[in-house]
Coordinates of C-alpha atoms in Angstrom, one line a residue:
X1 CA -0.3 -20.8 55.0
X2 CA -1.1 -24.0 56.4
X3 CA -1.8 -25.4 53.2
X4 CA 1.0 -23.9 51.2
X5 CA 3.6 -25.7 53.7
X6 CA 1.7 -28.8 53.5
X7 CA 2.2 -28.9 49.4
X8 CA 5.4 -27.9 50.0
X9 CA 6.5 -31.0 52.1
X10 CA 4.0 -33.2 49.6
X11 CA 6.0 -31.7 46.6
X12 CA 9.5 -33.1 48.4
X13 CA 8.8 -36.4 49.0
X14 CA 6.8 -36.9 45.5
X15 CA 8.6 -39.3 43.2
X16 CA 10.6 -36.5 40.7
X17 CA 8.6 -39.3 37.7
X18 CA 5.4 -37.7 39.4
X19 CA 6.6 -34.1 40.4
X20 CA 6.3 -32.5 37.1
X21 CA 2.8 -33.9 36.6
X22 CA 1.7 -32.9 39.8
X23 CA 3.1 -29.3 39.3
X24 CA 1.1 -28.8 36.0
X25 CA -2.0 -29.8 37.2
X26 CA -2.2 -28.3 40.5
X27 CA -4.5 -25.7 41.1
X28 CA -5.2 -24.1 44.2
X29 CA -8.7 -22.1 45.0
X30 CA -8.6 -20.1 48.1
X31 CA -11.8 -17.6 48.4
X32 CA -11.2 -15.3 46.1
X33 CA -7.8 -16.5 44.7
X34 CA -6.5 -18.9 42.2
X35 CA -3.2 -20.5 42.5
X36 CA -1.8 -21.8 39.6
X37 CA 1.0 -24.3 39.6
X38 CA 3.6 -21.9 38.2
X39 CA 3.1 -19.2 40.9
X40 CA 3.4 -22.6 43.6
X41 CA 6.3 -23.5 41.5
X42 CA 7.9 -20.0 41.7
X43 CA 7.6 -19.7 45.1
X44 CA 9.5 -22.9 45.6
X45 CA 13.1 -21.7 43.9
X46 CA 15.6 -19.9 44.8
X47 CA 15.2 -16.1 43.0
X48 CA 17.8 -15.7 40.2
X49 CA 20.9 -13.1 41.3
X50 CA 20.5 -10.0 39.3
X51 CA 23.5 -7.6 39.0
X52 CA 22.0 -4.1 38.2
X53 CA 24.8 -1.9 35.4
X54 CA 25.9 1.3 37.5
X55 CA 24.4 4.2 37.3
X56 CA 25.3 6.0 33.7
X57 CA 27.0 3.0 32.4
X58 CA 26.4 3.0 28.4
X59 CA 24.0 0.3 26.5
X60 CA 25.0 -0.6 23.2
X61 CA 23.5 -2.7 20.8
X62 CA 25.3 -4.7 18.3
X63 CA 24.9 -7.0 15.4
X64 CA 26.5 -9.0 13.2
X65 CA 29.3 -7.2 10.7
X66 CA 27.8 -9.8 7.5
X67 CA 24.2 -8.5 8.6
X68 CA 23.0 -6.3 6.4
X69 CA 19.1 -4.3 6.4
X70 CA 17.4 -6.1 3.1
X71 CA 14.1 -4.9 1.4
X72 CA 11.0 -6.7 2.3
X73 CA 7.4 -6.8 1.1
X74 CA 4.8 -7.0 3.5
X75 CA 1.0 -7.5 2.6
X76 CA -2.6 -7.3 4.2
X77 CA -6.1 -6.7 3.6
X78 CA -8.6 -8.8 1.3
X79 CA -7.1 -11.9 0.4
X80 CA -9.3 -13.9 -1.6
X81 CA -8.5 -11.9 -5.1
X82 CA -4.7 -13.1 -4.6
X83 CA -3.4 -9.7 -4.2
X84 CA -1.4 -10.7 -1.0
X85 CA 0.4 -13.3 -3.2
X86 CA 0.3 -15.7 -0.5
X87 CA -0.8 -19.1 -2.0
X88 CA -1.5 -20.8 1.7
X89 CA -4.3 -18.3 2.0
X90 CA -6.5 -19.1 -0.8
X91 CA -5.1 -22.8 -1.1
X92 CA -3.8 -24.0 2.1
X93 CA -2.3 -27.4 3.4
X94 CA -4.1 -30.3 4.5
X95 CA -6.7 -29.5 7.4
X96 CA -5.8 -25.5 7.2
X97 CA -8.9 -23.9 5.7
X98 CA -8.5 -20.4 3.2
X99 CA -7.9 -17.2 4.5
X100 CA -10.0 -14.6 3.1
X101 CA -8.6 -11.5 4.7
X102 CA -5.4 -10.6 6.6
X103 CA -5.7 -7.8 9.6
X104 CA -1.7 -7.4 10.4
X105 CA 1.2 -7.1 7.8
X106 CA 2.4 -10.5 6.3
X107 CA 5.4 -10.7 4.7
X108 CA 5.9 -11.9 1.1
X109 CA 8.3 -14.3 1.9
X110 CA 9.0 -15.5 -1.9
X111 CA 9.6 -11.8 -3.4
X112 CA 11.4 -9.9 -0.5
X113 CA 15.4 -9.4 -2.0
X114 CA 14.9 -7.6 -4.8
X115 CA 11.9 -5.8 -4.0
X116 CA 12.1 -1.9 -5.0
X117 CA 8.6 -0.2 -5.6
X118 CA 5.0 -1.5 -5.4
X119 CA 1.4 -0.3 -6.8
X120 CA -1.7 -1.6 -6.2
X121 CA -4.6 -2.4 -8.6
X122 CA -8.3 -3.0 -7.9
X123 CA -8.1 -6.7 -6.4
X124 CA -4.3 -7.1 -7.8
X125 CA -0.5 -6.3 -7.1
X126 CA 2.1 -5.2 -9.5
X127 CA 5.7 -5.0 -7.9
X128 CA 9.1 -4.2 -9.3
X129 CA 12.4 -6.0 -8.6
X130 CA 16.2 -5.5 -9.4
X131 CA 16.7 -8.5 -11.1
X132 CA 17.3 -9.1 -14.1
X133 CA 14.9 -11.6 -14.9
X134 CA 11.5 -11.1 -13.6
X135 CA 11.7 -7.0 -13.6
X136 CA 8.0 -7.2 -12.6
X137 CA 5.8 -9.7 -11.2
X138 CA 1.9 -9.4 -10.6
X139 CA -0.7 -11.3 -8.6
X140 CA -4.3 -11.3 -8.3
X141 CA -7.4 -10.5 -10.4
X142 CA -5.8 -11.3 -14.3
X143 CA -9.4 -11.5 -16.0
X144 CA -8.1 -9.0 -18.2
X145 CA -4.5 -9.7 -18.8
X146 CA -3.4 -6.9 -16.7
X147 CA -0.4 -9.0 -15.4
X148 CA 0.1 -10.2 -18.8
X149 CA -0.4 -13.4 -20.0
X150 CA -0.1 -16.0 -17.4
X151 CA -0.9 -19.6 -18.0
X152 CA -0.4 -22.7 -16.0
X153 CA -0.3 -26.5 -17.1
X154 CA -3.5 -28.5 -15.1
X155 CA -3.6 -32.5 -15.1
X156 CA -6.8 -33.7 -16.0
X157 CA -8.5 -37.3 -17.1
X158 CA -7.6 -36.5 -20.9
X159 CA -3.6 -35.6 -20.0
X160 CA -2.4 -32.3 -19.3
X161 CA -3.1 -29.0 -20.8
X162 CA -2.7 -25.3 -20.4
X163 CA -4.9 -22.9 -19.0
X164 CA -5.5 -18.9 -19.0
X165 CA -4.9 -17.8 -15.0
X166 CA -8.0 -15.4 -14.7
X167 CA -6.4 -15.2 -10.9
X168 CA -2.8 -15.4 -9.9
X169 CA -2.2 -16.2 -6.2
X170 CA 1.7 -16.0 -5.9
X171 CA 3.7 -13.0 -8.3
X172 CA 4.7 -13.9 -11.6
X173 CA 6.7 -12.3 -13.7
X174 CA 5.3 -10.0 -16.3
X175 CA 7.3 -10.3 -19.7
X176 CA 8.1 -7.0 -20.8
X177 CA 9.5 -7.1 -24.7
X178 CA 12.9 -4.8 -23.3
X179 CA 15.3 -4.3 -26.2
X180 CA 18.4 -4.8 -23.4
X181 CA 17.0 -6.5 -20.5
X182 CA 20.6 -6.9 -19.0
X183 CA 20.7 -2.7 -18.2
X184 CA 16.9 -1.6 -18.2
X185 CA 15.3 -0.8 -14.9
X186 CA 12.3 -0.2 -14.3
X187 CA 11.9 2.9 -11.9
X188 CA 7.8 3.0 -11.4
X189 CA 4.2 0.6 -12.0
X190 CA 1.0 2.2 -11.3
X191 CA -2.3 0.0 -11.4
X192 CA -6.0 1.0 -12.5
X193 CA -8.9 -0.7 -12.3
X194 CA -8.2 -3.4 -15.3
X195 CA -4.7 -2.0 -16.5
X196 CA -0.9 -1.2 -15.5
X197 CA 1.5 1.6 -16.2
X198 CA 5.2 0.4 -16.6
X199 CA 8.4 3.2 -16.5
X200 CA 11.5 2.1 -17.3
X201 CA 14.3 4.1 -17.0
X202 CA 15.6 4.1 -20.7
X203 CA 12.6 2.4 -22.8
X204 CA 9.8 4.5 -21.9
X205 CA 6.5 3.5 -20.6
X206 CA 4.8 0.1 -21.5
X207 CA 1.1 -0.6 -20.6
X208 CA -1.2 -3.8 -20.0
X209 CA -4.8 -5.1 -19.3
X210 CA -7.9 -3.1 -20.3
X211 CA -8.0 -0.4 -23.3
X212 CA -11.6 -0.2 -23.5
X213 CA -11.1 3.6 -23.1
X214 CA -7.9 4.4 -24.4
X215 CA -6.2 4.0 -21.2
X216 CA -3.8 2.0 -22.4
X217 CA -2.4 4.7 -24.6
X218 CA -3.6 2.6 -28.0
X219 CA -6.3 2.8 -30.4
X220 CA -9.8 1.1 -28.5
X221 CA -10.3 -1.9 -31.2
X222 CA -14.3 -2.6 -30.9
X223 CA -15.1 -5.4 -29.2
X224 CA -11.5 -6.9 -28.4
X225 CA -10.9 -10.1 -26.0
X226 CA -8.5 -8.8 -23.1
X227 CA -8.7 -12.3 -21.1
X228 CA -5.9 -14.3 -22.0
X229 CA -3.9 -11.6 -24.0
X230 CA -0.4 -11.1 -24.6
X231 CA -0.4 -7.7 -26.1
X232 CA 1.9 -5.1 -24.2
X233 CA 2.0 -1.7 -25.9
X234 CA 4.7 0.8 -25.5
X235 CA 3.0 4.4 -25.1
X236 CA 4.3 6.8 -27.3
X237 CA 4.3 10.8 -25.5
X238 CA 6.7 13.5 -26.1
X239 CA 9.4 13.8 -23.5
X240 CA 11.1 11.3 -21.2
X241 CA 8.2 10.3 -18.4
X242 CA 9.6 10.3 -14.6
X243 CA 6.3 9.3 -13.0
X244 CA 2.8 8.1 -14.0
X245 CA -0.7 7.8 -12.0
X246 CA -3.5 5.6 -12.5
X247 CA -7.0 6.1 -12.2
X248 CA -10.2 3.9 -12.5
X249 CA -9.9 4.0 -16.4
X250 CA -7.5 6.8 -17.4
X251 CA -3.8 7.1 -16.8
X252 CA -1.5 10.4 -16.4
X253 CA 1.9 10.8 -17.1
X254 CA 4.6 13.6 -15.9
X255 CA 7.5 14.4 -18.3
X256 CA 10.9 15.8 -16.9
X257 CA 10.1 18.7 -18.4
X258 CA 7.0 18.8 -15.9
X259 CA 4.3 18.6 -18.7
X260 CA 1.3 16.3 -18.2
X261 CA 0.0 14.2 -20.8
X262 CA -3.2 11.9 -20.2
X263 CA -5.9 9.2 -22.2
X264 CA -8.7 7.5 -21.6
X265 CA -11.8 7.7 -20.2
X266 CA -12.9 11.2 -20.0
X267 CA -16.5 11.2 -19.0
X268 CA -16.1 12.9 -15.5
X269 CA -13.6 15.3 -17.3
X270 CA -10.5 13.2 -15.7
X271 CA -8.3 13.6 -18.6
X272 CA -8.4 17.3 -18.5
X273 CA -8.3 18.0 -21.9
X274 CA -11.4 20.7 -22.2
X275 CA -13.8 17.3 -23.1
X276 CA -15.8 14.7 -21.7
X277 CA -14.7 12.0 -24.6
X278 CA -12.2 9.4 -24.4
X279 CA -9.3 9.9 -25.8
X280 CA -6.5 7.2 -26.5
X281 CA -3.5 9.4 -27.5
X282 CA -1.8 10.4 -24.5
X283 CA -2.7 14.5 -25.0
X284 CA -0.8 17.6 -23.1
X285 CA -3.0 19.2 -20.5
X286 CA -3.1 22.8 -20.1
X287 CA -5.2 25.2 -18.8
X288 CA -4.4 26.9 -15.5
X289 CA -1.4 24.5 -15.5
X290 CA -0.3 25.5 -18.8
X291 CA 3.3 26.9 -18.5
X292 CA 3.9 25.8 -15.4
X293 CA 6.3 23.0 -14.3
X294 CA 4.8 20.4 -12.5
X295 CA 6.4 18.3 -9.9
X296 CA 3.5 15.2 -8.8
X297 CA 0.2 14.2 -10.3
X298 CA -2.1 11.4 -8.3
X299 CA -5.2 10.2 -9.4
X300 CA -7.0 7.1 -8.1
X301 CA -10.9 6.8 -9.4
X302 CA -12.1 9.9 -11.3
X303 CA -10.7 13.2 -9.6
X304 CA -7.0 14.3 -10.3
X305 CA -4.9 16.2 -8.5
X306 CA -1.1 17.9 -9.3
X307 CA 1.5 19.8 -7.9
X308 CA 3.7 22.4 -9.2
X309 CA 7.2 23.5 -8.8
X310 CA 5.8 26.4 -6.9
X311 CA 4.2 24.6 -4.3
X312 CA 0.7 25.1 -6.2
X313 CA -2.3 22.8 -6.1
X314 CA -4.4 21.7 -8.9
X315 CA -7.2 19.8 -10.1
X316 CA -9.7 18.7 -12.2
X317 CA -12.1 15.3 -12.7
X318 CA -15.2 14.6 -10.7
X319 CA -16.3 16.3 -7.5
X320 CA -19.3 15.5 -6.3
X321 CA -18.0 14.8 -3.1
X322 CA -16.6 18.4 -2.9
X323 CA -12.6 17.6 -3.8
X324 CA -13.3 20.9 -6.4
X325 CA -15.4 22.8 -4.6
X326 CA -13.4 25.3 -4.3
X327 CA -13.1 26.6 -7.6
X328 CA -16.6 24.8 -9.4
X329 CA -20.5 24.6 -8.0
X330 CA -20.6 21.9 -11.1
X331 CA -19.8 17.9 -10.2
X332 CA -17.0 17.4 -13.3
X333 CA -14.1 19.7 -14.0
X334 CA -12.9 19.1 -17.4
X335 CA -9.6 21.2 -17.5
X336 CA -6.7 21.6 -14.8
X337 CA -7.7 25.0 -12.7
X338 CA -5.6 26.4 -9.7
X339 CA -7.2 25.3 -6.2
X340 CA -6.7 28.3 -3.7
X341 CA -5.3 26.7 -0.8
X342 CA -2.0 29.0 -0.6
X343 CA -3.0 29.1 3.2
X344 CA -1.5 25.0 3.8
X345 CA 1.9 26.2 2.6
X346 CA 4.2 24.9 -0.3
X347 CA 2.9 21.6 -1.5
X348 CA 5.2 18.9 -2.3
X349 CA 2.7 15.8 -2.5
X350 CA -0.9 14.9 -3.5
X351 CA -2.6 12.1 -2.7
X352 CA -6.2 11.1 -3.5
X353 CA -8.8 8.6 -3.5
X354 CA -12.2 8.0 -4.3
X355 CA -13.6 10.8 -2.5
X356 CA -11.0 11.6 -0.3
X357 CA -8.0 14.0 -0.8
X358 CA -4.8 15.1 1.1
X359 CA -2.2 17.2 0.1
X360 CA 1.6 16.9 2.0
X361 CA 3.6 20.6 2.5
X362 CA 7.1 21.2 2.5
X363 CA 7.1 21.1 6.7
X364 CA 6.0 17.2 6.5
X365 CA 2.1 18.5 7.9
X366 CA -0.8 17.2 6.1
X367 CA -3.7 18.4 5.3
X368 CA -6.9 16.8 4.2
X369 CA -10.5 17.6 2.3
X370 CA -13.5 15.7 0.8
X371 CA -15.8 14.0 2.1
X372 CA -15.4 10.3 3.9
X373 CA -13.2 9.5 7.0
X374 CA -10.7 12.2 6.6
X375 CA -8.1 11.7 10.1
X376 CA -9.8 14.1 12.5
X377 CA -12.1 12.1 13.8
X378 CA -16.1 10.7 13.8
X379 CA -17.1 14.7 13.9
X380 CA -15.2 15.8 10.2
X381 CA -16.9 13.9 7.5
X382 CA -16.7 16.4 4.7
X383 CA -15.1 19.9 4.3
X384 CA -14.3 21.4 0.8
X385 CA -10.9 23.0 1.9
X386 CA -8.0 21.3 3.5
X387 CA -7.7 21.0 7.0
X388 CA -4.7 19.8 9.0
X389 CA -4.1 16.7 10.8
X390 CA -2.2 17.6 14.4
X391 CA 1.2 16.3 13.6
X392 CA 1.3 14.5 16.9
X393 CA -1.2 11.9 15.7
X394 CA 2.1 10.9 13.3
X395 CA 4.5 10.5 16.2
X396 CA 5.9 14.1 17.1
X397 CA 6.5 15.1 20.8
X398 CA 8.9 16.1 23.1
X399 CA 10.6 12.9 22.2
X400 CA 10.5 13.4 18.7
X401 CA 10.2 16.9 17.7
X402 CA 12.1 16.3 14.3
X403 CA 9.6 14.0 13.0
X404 CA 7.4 15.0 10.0
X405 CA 5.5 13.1 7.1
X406 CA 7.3 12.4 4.2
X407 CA 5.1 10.1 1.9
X408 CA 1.3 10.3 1.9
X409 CA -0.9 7.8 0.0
X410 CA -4.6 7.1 -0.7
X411 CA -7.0 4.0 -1.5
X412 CA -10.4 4.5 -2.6
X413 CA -11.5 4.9 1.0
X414 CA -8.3 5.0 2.4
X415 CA -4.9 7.1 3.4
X416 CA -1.4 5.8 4.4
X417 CA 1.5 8.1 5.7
X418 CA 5.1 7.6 6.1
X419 CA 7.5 9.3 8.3
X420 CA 10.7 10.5 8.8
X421 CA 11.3 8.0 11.5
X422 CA 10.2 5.1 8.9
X423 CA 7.0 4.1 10.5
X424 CA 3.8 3.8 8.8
X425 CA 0.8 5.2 10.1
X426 CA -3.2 4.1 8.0
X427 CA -6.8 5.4 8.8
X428 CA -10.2 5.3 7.0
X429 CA -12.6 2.4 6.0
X430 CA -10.9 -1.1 7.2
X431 CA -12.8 -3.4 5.0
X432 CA -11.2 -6.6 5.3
X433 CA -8.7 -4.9 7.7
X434 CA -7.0 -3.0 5.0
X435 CA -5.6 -1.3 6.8
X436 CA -3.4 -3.2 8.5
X437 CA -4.2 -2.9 12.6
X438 CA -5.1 -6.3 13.7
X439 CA -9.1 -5.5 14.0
X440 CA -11.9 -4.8 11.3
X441 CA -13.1 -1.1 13.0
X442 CA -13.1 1.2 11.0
X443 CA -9.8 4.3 12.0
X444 CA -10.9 7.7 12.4
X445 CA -7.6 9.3 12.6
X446 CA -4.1 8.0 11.7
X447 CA -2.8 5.1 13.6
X448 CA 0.9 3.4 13.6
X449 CA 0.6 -0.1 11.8
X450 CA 3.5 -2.2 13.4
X451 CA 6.3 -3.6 10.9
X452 CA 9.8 -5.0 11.2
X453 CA 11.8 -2.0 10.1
X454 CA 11.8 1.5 8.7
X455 CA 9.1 1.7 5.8
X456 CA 10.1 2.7 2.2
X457 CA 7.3 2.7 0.3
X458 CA 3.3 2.1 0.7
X459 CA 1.0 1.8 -1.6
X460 CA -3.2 1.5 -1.2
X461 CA -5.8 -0.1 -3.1
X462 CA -9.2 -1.0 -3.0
X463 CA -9.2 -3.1 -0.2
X464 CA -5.4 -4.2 0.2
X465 CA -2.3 -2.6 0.6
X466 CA 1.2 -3.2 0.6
X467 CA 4.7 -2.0 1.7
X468 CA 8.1 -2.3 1.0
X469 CA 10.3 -2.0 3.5
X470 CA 14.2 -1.9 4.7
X471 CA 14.3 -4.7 7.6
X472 CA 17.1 -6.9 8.9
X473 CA 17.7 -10.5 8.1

């Protein structure tokens, strides 16, 4: 106490030139304590008058009336492909040295507006936007043109010339040939390992990149150059497509008239079309699916999975991890067969990765099967039939008794689930911190990621993953 009072009076009669130096650097051991200057300091004024709201009085919250919630892109996970699309990462300012990887969402700052729907691609981003100019944009791994043909103009000691972008580190715009560019929209984009699906709302479905299987939707020319191509192809299927899935080297496509068509690569019996053969004509799909109408299809390396407008579950594609086991003792399923898991309910959404599946019911629960880290912990590594997640790992309590899942999404090692309440919750392998927690540890069960505003969309890759959501200015 004695020497508290005594820096007290020394502290009064300092010079005020001196006072604030003095403060800063003070420091105070006693025994086992350390006094810092700002807890000297804060002892030395006067504590602030607080007036406390009476009991029950209401707390409101306003904001501006011109403030308006705007969509916003937010990215993490590997970095040094450019699928984040932040150029400061791979090429930063003076004295800042590259960021490889990216822990915590970052937002896309140069493509936020217009942003509508995103998909991601192994090591690249495709997103869509309102405008209308620039419909899509892409960045990342280009190596085989599956953001189109981008080139750039480089100064060197002979003058300037152009050059093929194998990598893209900020999103360019994708020139689709649209007949009327001014009314077009496009609705969905879904990424495979070297290609792209575009749906547009009233000129079909164009494709891009790789078609070394027929996933493009085109006859396979022998030994054509993809790097540094310009070709976009318009896929040709009967009926209007509402949504379209991806996988390593095939691609799937849903009519309104809940048919599935599919091409590609067939070896693991992903296209479903009683073959192991790649097949370039998108080609109907039937049996145990045939005349039923079919609501969802997902695919993301070589299994496939679909829903129906019953609330049924089916599949087909490789399984040696177990996704089929149910209804095969065999590794590769080459035609769609009904999976019986009527116990989880009526389905509504499938998700799946590489050797992970989930499947969302009609009460917002999810349920998951395969093998890899599945949401329940170190313990469940692989199960053939679904099991569910406890819904209070995605929020629900005594709080929040109304909140369910709504949107469920898988990488190749990876899931992603949104909620009612617009919050976004990841588990699974965190390489590069895909999944978007601030560490590097892998996530044994689901785990809220933390974003400026209610989440729209998500979408997961190999190592990345991005979301679109509604946020305030």
């Amino acid at each position: 106490m004695a020497l508290q009072k005594g820096l007290q009076n020394l502290l009064k009669v300092t010079p005020p030139i001196f006072k604030k130096r003095l403060e800063r650097n003070l420091v105070l051991k006693c025994r086992r304590h350390v006094h810092s200057s700002c807890a000297l300091t804060a002892k030395l004024k006067d504590p602030p008058s607080v007036k406390k709201p009476p009991d029950g009085l209401p707390v409101f919250q306003y904001i501006g009336k011109q403030t308006k919630r705007v969509n916003k892109v937010f990215v993490w996970g590997n970095a040094a492909t450019g699928a984040l699309g932040i150029p400061d990462f791979l090429d930063p300012p003076p004295r800042k040295h590259p960021r490889m990887q990216q822990s915590v969402p970052y937002c896309l700052q140069d493509f936020s507006q217009e942003a509508r729907t995103a998909s991601c691609g192994y090591g690249f981003t495709v997103l869509t936007s309102s405008k209308e100019k620039g419909k899509v944009w892409g960045t990342g791994v280009n190596t085989e043109s599956q953001l189109g043909l981008q080139k750039a103009v480089r100064s060197t000691h002979e003058g300037a010339r152009t050059v093929i972008l194998d990598y893209v580190i900020a999103p360019a715009p994708v020139d689709l040939p649209l007949t009327n560019p001014q009314e077009t929209q496009v609705l969905q984009v879904a990424c495979g390992r070297a290609h792209t699906l575009i749906l547009t709302d009233g000129e079909g479905v164009f494709s891009l990149g790789n078609n070394a299987y027929g996933q493009c939707g085109r006859p396979v020319v022998e030994n054509e150059e993809y790097r540094g191509s310009s070709q976009i192809n318009r896929v040709r299927i009967e009926g209007k497509v509402k949504q379209m899935a991806a996988g390593l080297d095939h691609s799937l496509f849903l009519t309104e008239e809940g048919e599935v068509y599919s091409c590609g690569w067939g070896a693991d019996g992903q296209t479903g079309l009683g073959h192991y053969e790649s097949e370039h004509r998108p080609t109907k799909l039937l049996g145990d699916m045939e005349g039923e109408k079919i609501t969802q299809v997902a695919t993301f390396a070589d299994c496939c999975l679909a829903v129906s407008e019953k609330g049924e579950l089916f599949g087909w594609g490789n399984s040696e991890y177990n996704q089929l086991a149910s209804v095969t003792e065999t590794t590769q399923v080459n035609v769609p067969r009904l999976l019986p898991f009527d116990y989880v309910g009526k389905a509504v959404q499938v998700a799946v990765g590489g050797t992970i599946c989930a499947v969302l019911n009609d009460q917002g629960q999810v349920y998951v099967w395969g093998y890899g880290i599945l949401g329940k912990g170190p313990n469940l590594e692989e199960t053939p039939i679904p099991e569910q997640l406890p819904e209070a790992l995605f929020g629900q309590n005594d709080f929040n008794p109304d909140v369910t899942v709504k949107e469920i999404k898988a990488g190749l090692n990876s899931f992603a689930a949104v909620t009612t309440s617009g919050d976004l919750y990841t588990w699974g392998v965190n390489k590069y911190g895909c999944l978007g927690l601030g560490h590097l540890n892998d996530q044994y069960f689901p785990w809220r990621v933390s974003l400026p505003g209610n989440v729209i969309t998500v979408d997961c890759g190999v190592d990345h993953m991005v979301a679109v959501i509604k946020s305030l200015l």
